[in-house]
Short mmCIF file of C-alpha atoms and ligand atoms in Angstrom, two decimals:
data_model
loop_
_atom_site.label_atom_id
_atom_site.label_comp_id
_atom_site.label_asym_id
_atom_site.label_seq_id
_atom_site.Cartn_x
_atom_site.Cartn_y
_atom_site.Cartn_z
CA UNK A 1 5.67 -7.13 0.35
CA UNK A 2 4.80 -6.63 -3.35
CA UNK A 3 6.98 -4.89 -5.95
CA UNK A 4 6.36 -1.34 -7.08
CA UNK A 5 5.73 -0.91 -10.81
CA UNK A 6 8.28 1.12 -12.79
CA UNK A 7 8.78 1.89 -16.50
CA UNK A 8 12.07 1.49 -18.36
CA UNK A 9 13.66 4.81 -17.33
CA UNK A 10 12.91 4.09 -13.68
CA UNK A 11 10.06 6.60 -13.39
CA UNK A 12 6.92 5.15 -11.83
CA UNK A 13 4.29 4.09 -14.37
CA UNK A 14 1.03 5.59 -13.16
CA UNK A 15 -1.10 5.08 -16.27
CA UNK A 16 -1.25 1.30 -16.57
CA UNK A 17 -4.14 -0.02 -14.46
CA UNK A 18 -3.07 -2.67 -12.02
CA UNK A 19 -5.48 -5.21 -10.57
CA UNK A 20 -6.45 -4.60 -6.95
CA UNK A 21 -8.76 -6.84 -4.98
CA UNK A 22 -11.54 -5.54 -2.73
CA UNK A 23 -10.49 -6.68 0.75
CA UNK A 24 -13.33 -4.99 2.61
CA UNK A 25 -16.41 -3.02 1.66
CA UNK A 26 -18.14 -0.66 4.09
CA UNK A 27 -21.48 0.91 3.31
CA UNK A 28 -21.16 4.51 4.48
CA UNK A 29 -24.56 5.89 3.39
CA UNK A 30 -27.38 4.86 1.04
CA UNK A 31 -25.27 5.77 -2.01
CA UNK A 32 -21.67 5.67 -0.75
CA UNK A 33 -19.23 2.87 0.06
CA UNK A 34 -15.62 2.65 1.18
CA UNK A 35 -13.53 -0.01 -0.57
CA UNK A 36 -10.28 -1.23 1.01
CA UNK A 37 -8.12 -2.40 -1.88
CA UNK A 38 -5.00 -4.58 -1.90
CA UNK A 39 -2.79 -5.33 -4.92
CA UNK A 40 -3.31 -8.69 -6.60
CA UNK A 41 0.37 -8.66 -7.62
CA UNK A 42 2.52 -5.61 -8.23
CA UNK A 43 1.65 -2.56 -6.11
CA UNK A 44 1.47 1.04 -7.26
CA UNK A 45 3.89 3.56 -5.72
CA UNK A 46 2.99 4.75 -2.21
CA UNK A 47 0.17 7.35 -2.12
CA UNK A 48 0.39 10.60 -0.18
CA UNK A 49 -2.69 12.14 1.49
CA UNK A 50 -4.61 14.24 -1.04
CA UNK A 51 -3.62 12.22 -4.11
CA UNK A 52 -6.14 10.36 -6.24
CA UNK A 53 -6.50 7.23 -8.36
CA UNK A 54 -8.20 6.49 -11.63
CA UNK A 55 -10.42 3.53 -10.70
CA UNK A 56 -11.42 1.33 -13.60
CA UNK A 57 -14.65 -0.64 -13.36
CA UNK A 58 -13.95 -3.26 -16.03
CA UNK A 59 -16.12 -2.85 -19.11
CA UNK A 60 -17.82 0.26 -17.73
CA UNK A 61 -15.37 3.11 -17.30
CA UNK A 62 -12.68 4.87 -15.35
CA UNK A 63 -13.12 7.73 -12.84
CA UNK A 64 -10.94 9.82 -10.52
CA UNK A 65 -11.35 9.05 -6.81
CA UNK A 66 -9.26 10.39 -3.92
CA UNK A 67 -7.60 8.05 -1.46
CA UNK A 68 -9.49 8.03 1.83
CA UNK A 69 -6.77 6.07 3.65
CA UNK A 70 -3.21 5.04 2.92
CA UNK A 71 -1.75 2.19 4.93
CA UNK A 72 1.41 3.29 6.70
CA UNK A 73 3.14 -0.06 6.52
CA UNK A 74 1.58 -1.84 3.54
CA UNK A 75 0.15 -1.47 0.07
CA UNK A 76 -3.54 -1.23 0.98
CA UNK A 77 -5.43 1.87 -0.10
CA UNK A 78 -9.01 2.93 0.60
CA UNK A 79 -11.38 4.88 -1.64
CA UNK A 80 -14.80 6.21 -0.68
CA UNK A 81 -17.13 6.37 -3.66
CA UNK A 82 -20.56 7.92 -4.15
CA UNK A 83 -22.72 6.33 -6.85
CA UNK A 84 -23.70 9.18 -9.17
CA UNK A 85 -23.38 7.61 -12.63
CA UNK A 86 -22.38 4.50 -14.53
CA UNK A 87 -18.76 4.02 -13.42
CA UNK A 88 -19.25 5.06 -9.80
CA UNK A 89 -22.33 2.82 -9.53
CA UNK A 90 -20.36 -0.15 -10.89
CA UNK A 91 -17.55 0.50 -8.39
CA UNK A 92 -20.01 0.80 -5.52
CA UNK A 93 -21.49 -2.60 -6.46
CA UNK A 94 -18.11 -4.37 -6.09
CA UNK A 95 -17.99 -7.02 -3.36
CA UNK A 96 -15.06 -8.35 -1.33
CA UNK A 97 -12.91 -10.61 -3.51
CA UNK A 98 -13.77 -8.78 -6.74
CA UNK A 99 -11.11 -6.98 -8.74
CA UNK A 100 -10.83 -3.35 -9.90
CA UNK A 101 -8.19 -1.64 -12.07
CA UNK A 102 -6.23 1.10 -10.31
CA UNK A 103 -3.92 3.74 -11.83
CA UNK A 104 -2.05 6.23 -9.74
CA UNK A 105 -1.04 7.96 -7.65
CA UNK A 106 -2.11 11.14 -9.44
CA UNK A 107 -1.93 14.79 -8.45
CA UNK A 108 -0.14 16.75 -5.80
CA UNK A 109 -0.84 16.21 -2.10
CA UNK A 110 -1.91 18.18 0.96
CA UNK A 111 1.74 19.04 1.76
CA UNK A 112 2.04 20.99 -1.53
CA UNK A 113 5.74 20.24 -1.57
CA UNK A 114 6.28 22.45 1.50
CA UNK A 115 8.91 21.08 3.86
CA UNK A 116 9.29 23.38 6.86
CA UNK A 117 12.41 22.91 8.96
CA UNK A 118 12.00 20.04 11.38
CA UNK A 119 9.03 18.51 9.54
CA UNK A 120 10.87 15.77 7.70
CA UNK A 121 8.42 12.94 8.27
CA UNK A 122 9.19 10.56 5.40
CA UNK A 123 5.80 8.87 5.24
CA UNK A 124 2.93 11.36 5.11
CA UNK A 125 4.19 14.87 5.72
CA UNK A 126 1.51 17.56 5.78
CA UNK A 127 3.88 20.39 4.90
CA UNK A 128 3.48 22.07 8.30
CA UNK A 129 6.07 22.84 10.94
CA UNK A 130 6.14 20.85 14.19
CA UNK A 131 3.77 22.30 16.77
CA UNK A 132 1.47 23.94 14.20
CA UNK A 133 -2.29 23.79 14.70
CA UNK A 134 -4.33 21.90 12.09
CA UNK A 135 -7.92 22.66 11.14
CA UNK A 136 -9.67 20.13 8.93
CA UNK A 137 -13.02 21.18 7.43
CA UNK A 138 -15.02 18.63 5.44
CA UNK A 139 -18.42 19.01 3.80
CA UNK A 140 -20.24 15.78 2.90
CA UNK A 141 -18.05 13.41 0.91
CA UNK A 142 -15.33 16.08 1.07
CA UNK A 143 -14.31 14.47 4.35
CA UNK A 144 -12.86 11.50 2.44
CA UNK A 145 -9.70 13.11 1.00
CA UNK A 146 -9.19 14.73 4.42
CA UNK A 147 -9.38 11.48 6.35
CA UNK A 148 -5.70 10.57 5.68
CA UNK A 149 -4.70 13.98 7.08
CA UNK A 150 -6.53 13.31 10.35
CA UNK A 151 -5.35 9.70 10.59
CA UNK A 152 -1.78 10.86 10.05
CA UNK A 153 -2.01 13.68 12.60
CA UNK A 154 -3.48 11.31 15.20
CA UNK A 155 -0.67 8.84 14.54
CA UNK A 156 1.88 11.49 15.57
CA UNK A 157 0.83 12.52 19.09
CA UNK A 158 2.81 15.53 20.27
CA UNK A 159 4.14 16.42 16.81
CA UNK A 160 1.37 18.86 15.86
CA UNK A 161 -0.34 21.51 17.97
CA UNK A 162 -4.13 21.49 18.31
CA UNK A 163 -6.08 19.38 15.82
CA UNK A 164 -9.66 20.43 15.08
CA UNK A 165 -11.88 18.46 12.70
CA UNK A 166 -15.10 20.19 11.64
CA UNK A 167 -17.44 18.00 9.59
CA UNK A 168 -20.84 18.72 8.12
CA UNK A 169 -23.45 16.83 6.15
CA UNK A 170 -26.96 17.57 4.94
CA UNK A 171 -28.50 15.02 7.32
CA UNK A 172 -27.10 12.60 9.92
CA UNK A 173 -27.72 9.76 7.44
CA UNK A 174 -25.35 11.40 4.97
CA UNK A 175 -22.36 11.52 7.32
CA UNK A 176 -19.47 9.46 5.94
CA UNK A 177 -16.66 7.92 8.03
CA UNK A 178 -19.08 7.90 10.93
CA UNK A 179 -17.04 5.52 13.12
CA UNK A 180 -13.95 7.69 12.70
CA UNK A 181 -15.94 10.85 13.41
CA UNK A 182 -17.36 9.37 16.61
CA UNK A 183 -13.88 8.32 17.71
CA UNK A 184 -12.38 11.74 16.90
CA UNK A 185 -15.34 13.38 18.67
CA UNK A 186 -14.74 11.23 21.76
CA UNK A 187 -11.08 12.33 21.69
CA UNK A 188 -12.29 15.94 21.70
CA UNK A 189 -10.82 16.56 18.23
CA UNK A 190 -14.01 16.67 16.12
CA UNK A 191 -17.21 18.66 15.96
CA UNK A 192 -20.00 17.48 13.69
CA UNK A 193 -22.99 19.40 12.37
CA UNK A 194 -25.89 18.70 10.01
CA UNK A 195 -28.06 21.01 7.92
CA UNK A 196 -31.24 19.14 8.94
CA UNK A 197 -31.64 17.10 12.11
CA UNK A 198 -33.41 13.73 12.12
CA UNK A 199 -34.90 11.74 14.99
CA UNK A 200 -32.16 10.87 17.47
CA UNK A 201 -29.74 13.63 16.44
CA UNK A 202 -28.59 15.62 19.47
CA UNK A 203 -25.65 17.45 17.91
CA UNK A 204 -25.47 20.90 16.37
CA UNK A 205 -27.63 21.91 13.40
CA UNK A 206 -26.12 24.44 11.02
CA UNK A 207 -23.27 25.03 8.63
CA UNK A 208 -19.77 23.67 9.13
CA UNK A 209 -18.55 27.27 9.18
CA UNK A 210 -20.70 27.89 12.31
CA UNK A 211 -18.50 25.36 14.13
CA UNK A 212 -15.42 27.45 13.42
CA UNK A 213 -16.65 30.24 15.71
CA UNK A 214 -15.99 28.09 18.78
CA UNK A 215 -12.81 26.42 17.56
CA UNK A 216 -9.63 27.18 19.49
CA UNK A 217 -6.49 27.67 17.39
CA UNK A 218 -3.62 30.11 16.85
CA UNK A 219 -4.30 31.67 13.43
CA UNK A 220 -0.70 32.63 12.71
CA UNK A 221 0.40 29.03 13.41
CA UNK A 222 -2.55 27.24 11.78
CA UNK A 223 -2.80 25.34 8.51
CA UNK A 224 -6.33 24.63 7.30
CA UNK A 225 -7.32 21.70 5.04
CA UNK A 226 -10.71 22.10 3.36
CA UNK A 227 -12.77 19.93 1.01
CA UNK A 228 -16.43 19.90 0.08
CA UNK A 229 -18.87 21.53 -2.32
CA UNK A 230 -17.48 24.76 -3.77
CA UNK A 231 -19.83 27.12 -1.84
CA UNK A 232 -18.78 25.37 1.38
CA UNK A 233 -15.08 25.75 0.52
CA UNK A 234 -15.52 29.43 -0.33
CA UNK A 235 -17.44 30.10 2.91
CA UNK A 236 -14.89 28.12 4.93
CA UNK A 237 -11.95 30.04 3.47
CA UNK A 238 -13.67 33.36 4.22
CA UNK A 239 -14.50 32.29 7.78
CA UNK A 240 -10.91 31.15 8.34
CA UNK A 241 -9.55 34.45 7.02
CA UNK A 242 -12.00 36.33 9.30
CA UNK A 243 -10.35 34.44 12.16
CA UNK A 244 -6.92 35.57 10.95
CA UNK A 245 -5.66 32.56 8.95
CA UNK A 246 -3.61 33.76 5.96
CA UNK A 247 -4.87 32.69 2.48
CA UNK A 248 -1.66 30.78 1.76
CA UNK A 249 -2.27 28.71 4.92
CA UNK A 250 -5.67 27.54 3.64
CA UNK A 251 -5.48 24.49 1.36
CA UNK A 252 -8.38 23.10 -0.66
CA UNK A 253 -8.95 20.07 -2.86
CA UNK A 254 -10.71 21.01 -6.10
CA UNK A 255 -12.87 18.53 -7.94
CA UNK A 256 -13.46 19.03 -11.64
CA UNK A 257 -14.87 16.91 -14.39
CA UNK A 258 -11.78 14.91 -15.25
CA UNK A 259 -11.18 12.24 -17.89
CA UNK A 260 -7.50 11.44 -18.45
CA UNK A 261 -5.69 12.62 -15.26
CA UNK A 262 -2.54 13.08 -17.37
CA UNK A 263 -2.93 16.69 -18.63
CA UNK A 264 -3.89 15.43 -22.08
CA UNK A 265 -7.66 15.94 -22.56
CA UNK A 266 -8.24 19.36 -20.96
CA UNK A 267 -11.58 18.41 -19.33
CA UNK A 268 -10.44 19.64 -15.92
CA UNK A 269 -9.13 22.99 -17.16
CA UNK A 270 -9.78 26.02 -14.93
CA UNK A 271 -8.32 29.10 -16.60
CA UNK A 272 -4.63 28.32 -17.07
CA UNK A 273 -4.76 25.48 -14.61
CA UNK A 274 -5.32 21.78 -15.26
CA UNK A 275 -6.60 20.35 -11.99
CA UNK A 276 -5.10 16.91 -12.74
CA UNK A 277 -1.64 18.35 -13.47
CA UNK A 278 -1.47 21.33 -11.10
CA UNK A 279 -3.79 20.10 -8.34
CA UNK A 280 -6.10 18.86 -7.01
CA UNK A 281 -4.77 20.72 -3.93
CA UNK A 282 -4.42 24.51 -4.12
CA UNK A 283 -4.00 27.23 -1.54
CA UNK A 284 -6.84 29.71 -1.19
CA UNK A 285 -4.78 32.52 -2.72
CA UNK A 286 -4.45 30.32 -5.85
CA UNK A 287 -7.99 28.92 -5.82
CA UNK A 288 -9.98 32.09 -5.07
CA UNK A 289 -9.49 33.59 -8.52
CA UNK A 290 -10.29 30.26 -10.22
CA UNK A 291 -13.49 29.69 -8.26
CA UNK A 292 -14.61 33.30 -8.74
CA UNK A 293 -15.17 32.73 -12.48
CA UNK A 294 -18.80 31.73 -12.89
CA UNK A 295 -19.33 28.43 -14.77
CA UNK A 296 -15.61 28.05 -15.50
C1 FAD B 1 -9.52 14.74 -8.14
C2 FAD B 1 -10.89 14.14 -7.96
C3 FAD B 1 -11.16 13.39 -6.83
C4 FAD B 1 -12.42 12.82 -6.65
N1 FAD B 1 -12.65 12.08 -5.54
C5 FAD B 1 -13.83 11.47 -5.38
C6 FAD B 1 -14.06 10.66 -4.23
O1 FAD B 1 -13.20 10.54 -3.34
N2 FAD B 1 -15.26 10.01 -4.15
C7 FAD B 1 -16.23 10.15 -5.12
O2 FAD B 1 -17.30 9.53 -5.00
N3 FAD B 1 -16.05 10.94 -6.18
C8 FAD B 1 -14.87 11.59 -6.35
N4 FAD B 1 -14.67 12.37 -7.45
C9 FAD B 1 -15.79 12.55 -8.39
C10 FAD B 1 -15.94 11.34 -9.31
O3 FAD B 1 -14.81 11.26 -10.16
C11 FAD B 1 -17.22 11.49 -10.16
O4 FAD B 1 -18.34 11.34 -9.33
C12 FAD B 1 -17.25 10.43 -11.25
O5 FAD B 1 -16.30 10.78 -12.24
C13 FAD B 1 -18.62 10.28 -11.87
O6 FAD B 1 -18.49 9.33 -12.92
P1 FAD B 1 -19.70 8.35 -13.31
O7 FAD B 1 -19.34 7.62 -14.56
O8 FAD B 1 -20.10 7.53 -12.15
O9 FAD B 1 -20.87 9.36 -13.58
P2 FAD B 1 -21.17 10.18 -14.89
O10 FAD B 1 -22.26 9.45 -15.60
O11 FAD B 1 -19.94 10.55 -15.62
O12 FAD B 1 -21.72 11.51 -14.19
C14 FAD B 1 -22.79 11.51 -13.24
C15 FAD B 1 -22.96 12.93 -12.73
O13 FAD B 1 -21.77 13.35 -12.01
C16 FAD B 1 -21.22 14.51 -12.62
N5 FAD B 1 -19.77 14.38 -12.60
C17 FAD B 1 -19.02 13.58 -13.37
N6 FAD B 1 -17.72 13.70 -13.05
C18 FAD B 1 -17.66 14.61 -12.06
C19 FAD B 1 -16.62 15.17 -11.28
N7 FAD B 1 -15.34 14.84 -11.47
N8 FAD B 1 -16.95 16.05 -10.33
C20 FAD B 1 -18.19 16.39 -10.13
N9 FAD B 1 -19.23 15.90 -10.81
C21 FAD B 1 -18.97 15.03 -11.76
C22 FAD B 1 -21.76 14.54 -14.02
O14 FAD B 1 -21.82 15.87 -14.51
C23 FAD B 1 -23.16 13.95 -13.81
O15 FAD B 1 -24.04 14.92 -13.32
C24 FAD B 1 -13.44 12.98 -7.64
C25 FAD B 1 -13.16 13.73 -8.78
C26 FAD B 1 -11.91 14.31 -8.95
C27 FAD B 1 -11.63 15.12 -10.17
#
């Protein structure tokens, strides 16, 4: 077991990059990989589902990336990265054995600090009461920050009510966490759709919100976790509310152009909100007004 880094006053130091080694690299799609990282020496504090890191590709740059898995008993963390520019491309090129700088954990988490009576799981609480139904809706790479929610829920059989995972991608080739999705589908927990079918695809074709029509859940006892492109999150929130889920029971992870992650540079500002400081997770009643402002 490695030590956890702390600054002089005892508060965790989240801004000094620590070296982590790539233990495993999985190619998810043509432009996306999942890196399992383990600390070379000192470990960062334990991540909670929904939090993110600043990953530093040495000599290239540093970018925010959500954790796509947090080990329950160790210091390993996973990140799923799409190559869209210089830093993300450099990170996606990393091979097992190579080293990356990691700062974190940053941001709030899917639990939003809510601790309902009886839900005092010390490791990865989701901020929902025992027996509540969970709906997880992921669009494209948006499934990655949601993966720790599903892995946690599945690790607690009997604690939650019904779990429904609804995942969508543009094409079958763009589905991430495919092995997990197939396993969750086999368990009867996941439904998967694509915008455009390709040869061999026998599943549904359509939007992830279409899948919600057939989902079975108790709206007044449901918490929804949503992440994906903004139009998908807006449509998902509206579809959930049409089914009777209250706006404060719908949680979303917002992604904004972000540089510092420490509320210093203002790049991720949305109105009065700094996504790095106040998010990235918001309830729909908080996020709706922010997302309604065009080009904000
Ligand atoms: C809280 C948070 C969590 C994130 N989690 C993930 C994740 O799990 N996996 C992942 O692959 N990416 C994630 N991102 C997005 C990732 O940070 C950007 O793709 C990355 O910063 C791009 O940097 P770059 O140097 O590779 O590309 P750049 O050369 O900086 O940009 C390439 C293109 O991406 C756009 N872009 C840059 N930053 C962002 C951003 N933050 N959001 C949207 N578009 C952006 C630019 O406008 C440009 O069009 C997350 C972002 C935030 C804020």
